[in-house]
């Protein structure tokens, strides 16, 4: 299955639209694309829009975590847009939603206040 990736910018955020299947065959494609957007445009704040993702597996979830690690290295922030459905349930069942902020829409992700991850505050949660 194919993966379609496109980037656009909105209010200081790089938004990557992901359509299709995110699995073992396409996970590297997402990691490479996100790294390219991050490196070329120096966006520390990235939203992955999973609204049109039709399937994801464990390798796809690992790719999402890899993107988060990339942004963490530059003290950036990652947000996921994922309306209710199969992908949203997978994020919650796997526990990924506890470390990756999930929003029901792009508007919600863009309007939420920026956060500072606990590991950047010496482990304290504010």
CSV table of C-alpha atoms in Angstrom, one decimal:
chain,number,residue,atom,x,y,z
A,1,UNK,CA,0.0,0.0,0.0
A,2,UNK,CA,1.1,3.5,-0.6
A,3,UNK,CA,1.7,6.4,1.7
A,4,UNK,CA,1.0,10.0,0.7
A,5,UNK,CA,2.9,12.8,2.6
A,6,UNK,CA,2.6,16.5,2.1
A,7,UNK,CA,3.7,19.4,4.3
A,8,UNK,CA,2.3,22.9,4.8
A,9,UNK,CA,2.8,25.6,7.4
A,10,UNK,CA,0.2,27.2,9.6
A,11,UNK,CA,0.8,29.6,12.5
A,12,UNK,CA,4.4,28.6,13.1
A,13,UNK,CA,3.7,24.9,12.9
A,14,UNK,CA,4.8,22.5,10.2
A,15,UNK,CA,1.8,20.2,9.4
A,16,UNK,CA,2.4,16.9,7.7
A,17,UNK,CA,-0.6,15.3,6.1
A,18,UNK,CA,-0.4,11.5,6.1
A,19,UNK,CA,-2.7,9.5,3.9
A,20,UNK,CA,-2.8,5.8,3.3
A,21,UNK,CA,-1.0,3.0,5.3
A,22,UNK,CA,1.6,3.5,7.9
A,23,UNK,CA,3.3,0.1,8.4
A,24,UNK,CA,6.6,-1.7,8.1
A,25,UNK,CA,6.8,-0.9,4.4
A,26,UNK,CA,6.2,2.9,4.8
A,27,UNK,CA,7.4,3.8,8.3
A,28,UNK,CA,10.9,4.8,7.1
A,29,UNK,CA,9.3,7.1,4.5
A,30,UNK,CA,7.5,9.0,7.2
A,31,UNK,CA,10.6,9.3,9.4
A,32,UNK,CA,12.7,10.5,6.5
A,33,UNK,CA,10.0,13.0,5.3
A,34,UNK,CA,9.6,14.4,8.8
A,35,UNK,CA,13.3,14.7,9.3
A,36,UNK,CA,13.6,16.5,6.0
A,37,UNK,CA,10.8,19.0,6.9
A,38,UNK,CA,12.4,19.6,10.2
A,39,UNK,CA,15.9,20.0,8.8
A,40,UNK,CA,15.1,22.2,5.8
A,41,UNK,CA,12.6,24.5,7.5
A,42,UNK,CA,13.9,24.4,11.1
A,43,UNK,CA,10.4,23.8,12.4
A,44,UNK,CA,10.6,22.7,16.0
A,45,UNK,CA,6.9,22.4,16.2
A,46,UNK,CA,5.3,19.7,14.1
A,47,UNK,CA,1.8,18.3,13.7
A,48,UNK,CA,1.2,15.0,12.1
A,49,UNK,CA,-2.3,14.9,10.6
A,50,UNK,CA,-3.5,11.3,10.7
A,51,UNK,CA,-7.0,12.2,9.7
A,52,UNK,CA,-6.8,10.2,6.4
A,53,UNK,CA,-4.6,7.4,7.6
A,54,UNK,CA,-6.4,4.2,6.7
A,55,UNK,CA,-4.2,1.7,8.6
A,56,UNK,CA,-1.3,1.7,11.1
A,57,UNK,CA,0.6,-1.1,12.8
A,58,UNK,CA,3.3,-1.3,15.4
A,59,UNK,CA,6.0,-0.2,12.9
A,60,UNK,CA,3.8,2.8,12.2
A,61,UNK,CA,3.6,3.6,15.9
A,62,UNK,CA,7.3,3.3,16.2
A,63,UNK,CA,7.7,5.8,13.3
A,64,UNK,CA,5.6,8.3,15.2
A,65,UNK,CA,7.7,7.8,18.3
A,66,UNK,CA,10.9,8.3,16.2
A,67,UNK,CA,9.5,11.6,15.0
A,68,UNK,CA,8.9,12.6,18.6
A,69,UNK,CA,12.4,11.7,19.5
A,70,UNK,CA,13.8,13.8,16.6
A,71,UNK,CA,11.8,16.9,17.9
A,72,UNK,CA,12.7,16.2,21.5
A,73,UNK,CA,16.4,16.5,20.6
A,74,UNK,CA,15.7,20.1,19.5
A,75,UNK,CA,13.3,20.8,22.2
A,76,UNK,CA,10.4,20.8,19.8
A,77,UNK,CA,6.8,19.7,20.2
A,78,UNK,CA,4.9,17.0,18.3
A,79,UNK,CA,1.1,16.8,18.1
A,80,UNK,CA,-1.1,14.3,16.4
A,81,UNK,CA,-4.4,15.0,14.7
A,82,UNK,CA,-6.5,11.9,14.9
A,83,UNK,CA,-10.3,11.9,14.8
A,84,UNK,CA,-12.2,9.1,16.5
A,85,UNK,CA,-11.8,5.8,14.7
A,86,UNK,CA,-9.5,2.8,14.3
A,87,UNK,CA,-6.2,4.8,14.4
A,88,UNK,CA,-7.3,6.8,17.5
A,89,UNK,CA,-8.2,3.5,19.3
A,90,UNK,CA,-4.8,2.0,18.4
A,91,UNK,CA,-3.0,5.1,19.8
A,92,UNK,CA,-4.9,4.7,23.1
A,93,UNK,CA,-4.7,0.9,23.3
A,94,UNK,CA,-1.0,0.9,22.7
A,95,UNK,CA,-0.3,3.6,25.3
A,96,UNK,CA,1.1,5.9,22.6
A,97,UNK,CA,-1.6,8.5,23.3
A,98,UNK,CA,-0.1,9.0,26.8
A,99,UNK,CA,3.2,10.3,25.4
A,100,UNK,CA,2.0,11.8,22.1
A,101,UNK,CA,-0.7,14.5,22.4
A,102,UNK,CA,-3.7,13.6,20.3
A,103,UNK,CA,-6.2,16.1,19.1
A,104,UNK,CA,-9.5,15.5,17.3
A,105,UNK,CA,-8.9,18.2,14.6
A,106,UNK,CA,-6.2,20.4,13.1
A,107,UNK,CA,-7.9,23.4,14.6
A,108,UNK,CA,-7.8,21.9,18.0
A,109,UNK,CA,-4.1,21.0,17.6
A,110,UNK,CA,-3.2,24.5,16.4
A,111,UNK,CA,-5.2,26.3,19.1
A,112,UNK,CA,-3.9,24.3,22.1
A,113,UNK,CA,-1.3,26.0,24.3
A,114,UNK,CA,2.2,24.9,23.8
A,115,UNK,CA,3.6,22.5,26.4
A,116,UNK,CA,7.0,21.9,27.9
A,117,UNK,CA,7.7,18.2,28.3
A,118,UNK,CA,8.5,17.0,31.8
A,119,UNK,CA,12.0,15.7,30.8
A,120,UNK,CA,13.0,19.3,30.0
A,121,UNK,CA,11.9,20.6,33.4
A,122,UNK,CA,14.2,18.2,35.3
A,123,UNK,CA,11.3,15.7,35.6
A,124,UNK,CA,8.9,18.0,37.3
A,125,UNK,CA,5.4,18.2,36.0
A,126,UNK,CA,3.9,21.7,36.1
